[in-house]
Amino acid sequence: MIRVLLVDDQPLIRSGFRALLDNEHDIEVVAEAADGAAGVALAREHVPDIALVDIQMPVADGIEATRRIAADPALAGVHVVILTNYGLDEYVFDALRAGAAGFLVKDIEPEDFLHAVRVAARGDALLSPSITRKLIDRYVSRPPHPGPGLGELTNREREAVALVAQGLSTEEIAGRMVISPLTAKTHVNRAMTKLHARDRAQLVVFAYESGLVTPSGSGE
């Protein structure tokens, strides 16, 4: 059962998402909050699998709520998915850096929304190809900033991170690298550990910031 926390200051939005989620046999809404601070408190109380968090809220916004959840070791298994009306803006990017697993626009189709919740629950980055392209565009005018973490990765781990940044699934990464899905997942997980990345979304941010993946889409 996928346990979901809804955090949004608009009751109509929360009720709409709850109606969709409660109709699924494998998803359960465990709590709702109308601001970020209350959302963090409920996350600590219920420890859900997914926290759907609005980007702009009173008391504490979605970025601050994400940062608090990501910083709490007891909530390491909580995947934060940001809800936004605007697509990829500066707030969403900041939320990804704070530890969000991805984001959804609120006008998403119901079936896509449900699929996204299940994808996030598996621990995959919730970044569509169109969003990945927008992330790339953000770095076209930025020089890369290789950090010390890049040198910690083996060549195979670098390759796996670069493929994650291209939006590939574990199975697709395995196919590209000609290895088993389990081995591919191991490479990704080891890279996450070395880079102190909470999830795959943070690997995507690291890949572009470090220059491991270039705006043209090619690796090193």
Coordinates of C-alpha atoms in Angstrom, one line a residue, residues 21-220:
L21 CA -6.1 8.5 -4.7
D22 CA -8.7 7.0 -2.4
N23 CA -10.3 5.3 -5.4
E24 CA -7.2 3.2 -6.0
H25 CA -6.8 -0.1 -4.3
D26 CA -3.0 0.3 -3.7
I27 CA -3.0 3.9 -2.5
E28 CA -4.1 5.4 0.8
V29 CA -4.2 9.1 1.9
V30 CA -3.1 9.1 5.5
A31 CA -3.3 12.8 6.3
E32 CA -3.8 16.3 4.9
A33 CA -2.3 19.7 5.8
A34 CA -2.9 23.3 4.7
D35 CA 0.6 24.7 5.3
G36 CA 4.2 23.5 5.1
A37 CA 4.8 23.4 8.9
A38 CA 1.8 21.3 9.6
G39 CA 2.8 19.1 6.7
V40 CA 6.2 18.4 8.2
A41 CA 4.6 17.6 11.5
L42 CA 2.2 15.1 9.9
A43 CA 5.1 13.6 7.9
R44 CA 6.8 12.9 11.2
E45 CA 3.6 11.5 12.7
H46 CA 2.6 9.2 9.8
V47 CA 5.9 8.7 7.8
P48 CA 4.2 8.4 4.5
D49 CA 5.7 7.0 1.3
I50 CA 4.8 10.1 -0.7
A51 CA 4.3 13.7 0.4
L52 CA 2.5 15.7 -2.3
V53 CA 3.6 19.3 -1.4
D54 CA 2.3 22.6 -2.8
I55 CA 5.1 25.0 -3.7
Q56 CA 3.5 28.2 -2.3
M57 CA 1.9 27.9 1.1
P58 CA 1.6 30.0 4.3
V59 CA 3.7 29.4 7.5
A60 CA 6.3 27.4 5.6
D61 CA 6.4 27.0 1.8
G62 CA 7.0 23.9 -0.2
I63 CA 10.7 24.4 -0.4
E64 CA 11.1 24.8 3.3
A65 CA 8.9 21.9 4.0
T66 CA 10.9 19.8 1.6
R67 CA 14.2 20.9 3.2
R68 CA 12.9 19.9 6.7
I69 CA 11.7 16.5 5.6
A70 CA 14.9 15.8 3.7
A71 CA 17.0 16.8 6.7
D72 CA 15.2 14.4 9.1
P73 CA 16.8 11.0 9.2
A74 CA 13.6 9.5 10.4
L75 CA 11.9 10.6 7.1
A76 CA 14.6 9.2 4.8
G77 CA 12.0 7.0 3.1
V78 CA 9.5 9.9 2.4
H79 CA 9.5 10.9 -1.3
V80 CA 8.5 14.6 -1.6
V81 CA 6.7 15.5 -4.9
I82 CA 6.2 19.2 -5.5
L83 CA 2.8 20.5 -6.8
T84 CA 2.9 23.6 -8.9
N85 CA 0.7 25.6 -11.3
Y86 CA 3.6 27.0 -13.3
G87 CA 5.8 24.1 -14.5
L88 CA 9.6 24.4 -14.1
D89 CA 10.3 27.7 -12.4
E90 CA 13.0 28.8 -9.9
Y91 CA 11.0 27.5 -7.0
V92 CA 10.7 24.0 -8.4
F93 CA 14.5 23.9 -9.1
D94 CA 15.2 25.1 -5.6
A95 CA 12.9 22.3 -4.3
L96 CA 14.7 19.7 -6.3
R97 CA 18.0 20.9 -4.7
A98 CA 16.3 20.8 -1.3
G99 CA 15.5 17.1 -1.7
A100 CA 12.3 16.8 -3.7
A101 CA 11.9 13.6 -5.8
G102 CA 10.3 15.6 -8.6
F103 CA 7.3 17.7 -9.4
L104 CA 3.8 17.7 -11.0
V105 CA 1.8 20.5 -12.5
K106 CA -1.7 20.7 -11.0
D107 CA -3.5 20.4 -14.4
I108 CA -2.0 16.9 -15.0
E109 CA -4.4 14.3 -16.4
P110 CA -5.8 12.0 -13.7
E111 CA -4.2 8.8 -15.1
D112 CA -0.8 10.5 -15.4
F113 CA -1.1 11.8 -11.8
L114 CA -1.7 8.3 -10.5
H115 CA 1.1 6.8 -12.6
A116 CA 3.4 9.6 -11.2
V117 CA 2.6 8.7 -7.6
R118 CA 3.5 5.1 -8.2
V119 CA 6.7 6.1 -10.0
A120 CA 7.7 8.3 -7.1
A121 CA 6.9 5.5 -4.6
R122 CA 9.4 3.2 -6.4
G123 CA 12.1 5.8 -5.7
D124 CA 12.5 6.9 -9.4
A125 CA 13.0 10.6 -10.2
L126 CA 9.7 12.2 -11.3
L127 CA 11.2 14.2 -14.2
S128 CA 9.6 13.8 -17.6
P129 CA 11.7 14.2 -20.8
S130 CA 10.2 17.7 -21.3
I131 CA 11.3 18.7 -17.8
T132 CA 14.7 17.2 -18.3
R133 CA 15.1 19.3 -21.4
K134 CA 14.2 22.4 -19.4
L135 CA 16.7 21.5 -16.8
I136 CA 19.3 21.3 -19.6
D137 CA 18.3 24.7 -20.8
R138 CA 18.9 26.1 -17.4
Y139 CA 22.6 25.1 -17.8
V140 CA 23.2 26.3 -21.3
S141 CA 24.6 29.6 -20.1
R142 CA 26.2 28.2 -16.9
P143 CA 29.8 26.9 -16.7
P144 CA 30.0 23.5 -14.9
H145 CA 31.2 23.4 -11.3
P146 CA 32.8 20.0 -10.8
G147 CA 32.7 19.2 -7.1
P148 CA 34.8 16.8 -5.1
G149 CA 32.1 14.2 -5.3
L150 CA 32.7 13.6 -9.0
G151 CA 36.1 12.2 -8.3
E152 CA 34.7 9.7 -5.9
L153 CA 32.7 7.9 -8.6
T154 CA 34.0 5.0 -10.6
N155 CA 33.7 5.2 -14.4
R156 CA 30.7 2.9 -14.3
E157 CA 29.0 5.0 -11.6
R158 CA 29.6 8.1 -13.7
E159 CA 28.1 6.4 -16.7
A160 CA 25.0 5.4 -14.6
V161 CA 24.5 8.9 -13.2
A162 CA 24.8 10.4 -16.7
L163 CA 22.0 8.0 -17.9
V164 CA 19.8 8.8 -14.9
A165 CA 20.2 12.5 -15.9
Q166 CA 18.9 11.6 -19.4
G167 CA 15.7 10.3 -17.8
L168 CA 16.4 6.6 -18.3
S169 CA 14.8 3.9 -16.0
T170 CA 16.8 1.2 -14.3
E171 CA 16.0 -1.2 -17.0
E172 CA 17.0 1.2 -19.8
I173 CA 20.3 2.0 -18.0
A174 CA 21.0 -1.7 -17.8
G175 CA 20.4 -2.0 -21.5
R176 CA 22.7 0.8 -22.4
M177 CA 25.4 -0.4 -20.1
V178 CA 24.9 -4.1 -21.0
I179 CA 24.5 -5.2 -17.4
S180 CA 21.7 -6.6 -15.3
P181 CA 19.1 -4.3 -13.9
L182 CA 20.3 -5.3 -10.4
T183 CA 23.8 -4.2 -11.2
A184 CA 22.6 -1.0 -12.8
K185 CA 20.6 -0.2 -9.6
T186 CA 23.7 -1.0 -7.5
H187 CA 25.8 1.5 -9.5
V188 CA 23.1 4.2 -9.1
N189 CA 22.7 3.5 -5.4
R190 CA 26.4 3.7 -4.8
A191 CA 26.6 7.0 -6.6
M192 CA 23.8 8.3 -4.5
T193 CA 25.6 7.3 -1.3
K194 CA 28.9 8.8 -2.4
L195 CA 27.3 12.1 -3.5
H196 CA 25.0 12.2 -0.5
A197 CA 22.0 12.4 -2.9
R198 CA 18.6 11.7 -1.4
D199 CA 17.2 10.3 -4.6
R200 CA 17.6 10.3 -8.4
A201 CA 16.3 13.8 -8.8
Q202 CA 19.3 15.1 -6.9
L203 CA 21.6 12.9 -9.2
V204 CA 20.1 14.8 -12.1
V205 CA 20.9 18.2 -10.6
F206 CA 24.4 17.0 -9.7
A207 CA 25.0 15.7 -13.3
Y208 CA 24.3 19.1 -14.8
E209 CA 25.9 21.2 -12.2
S210 CA 29.1 19.2 -12.3
G211 CA 29.3 19.0 -16.1
L212 CA 29.0 15.2 -16.1
V213 CA 26.2 15.8 -18.6
T214 CA 26.5 18.8 -20.9
P215 CA 23.7 20.9 -22.4
S216 CA 24.1 19.1 -25.7
G217 CA 23.3 15.8 -23.9
S218 CA 26.7 14.2 -24.1
G219 CA 28.6 12.9 -21.1
E220 CA 32.3 13.4 -20.4

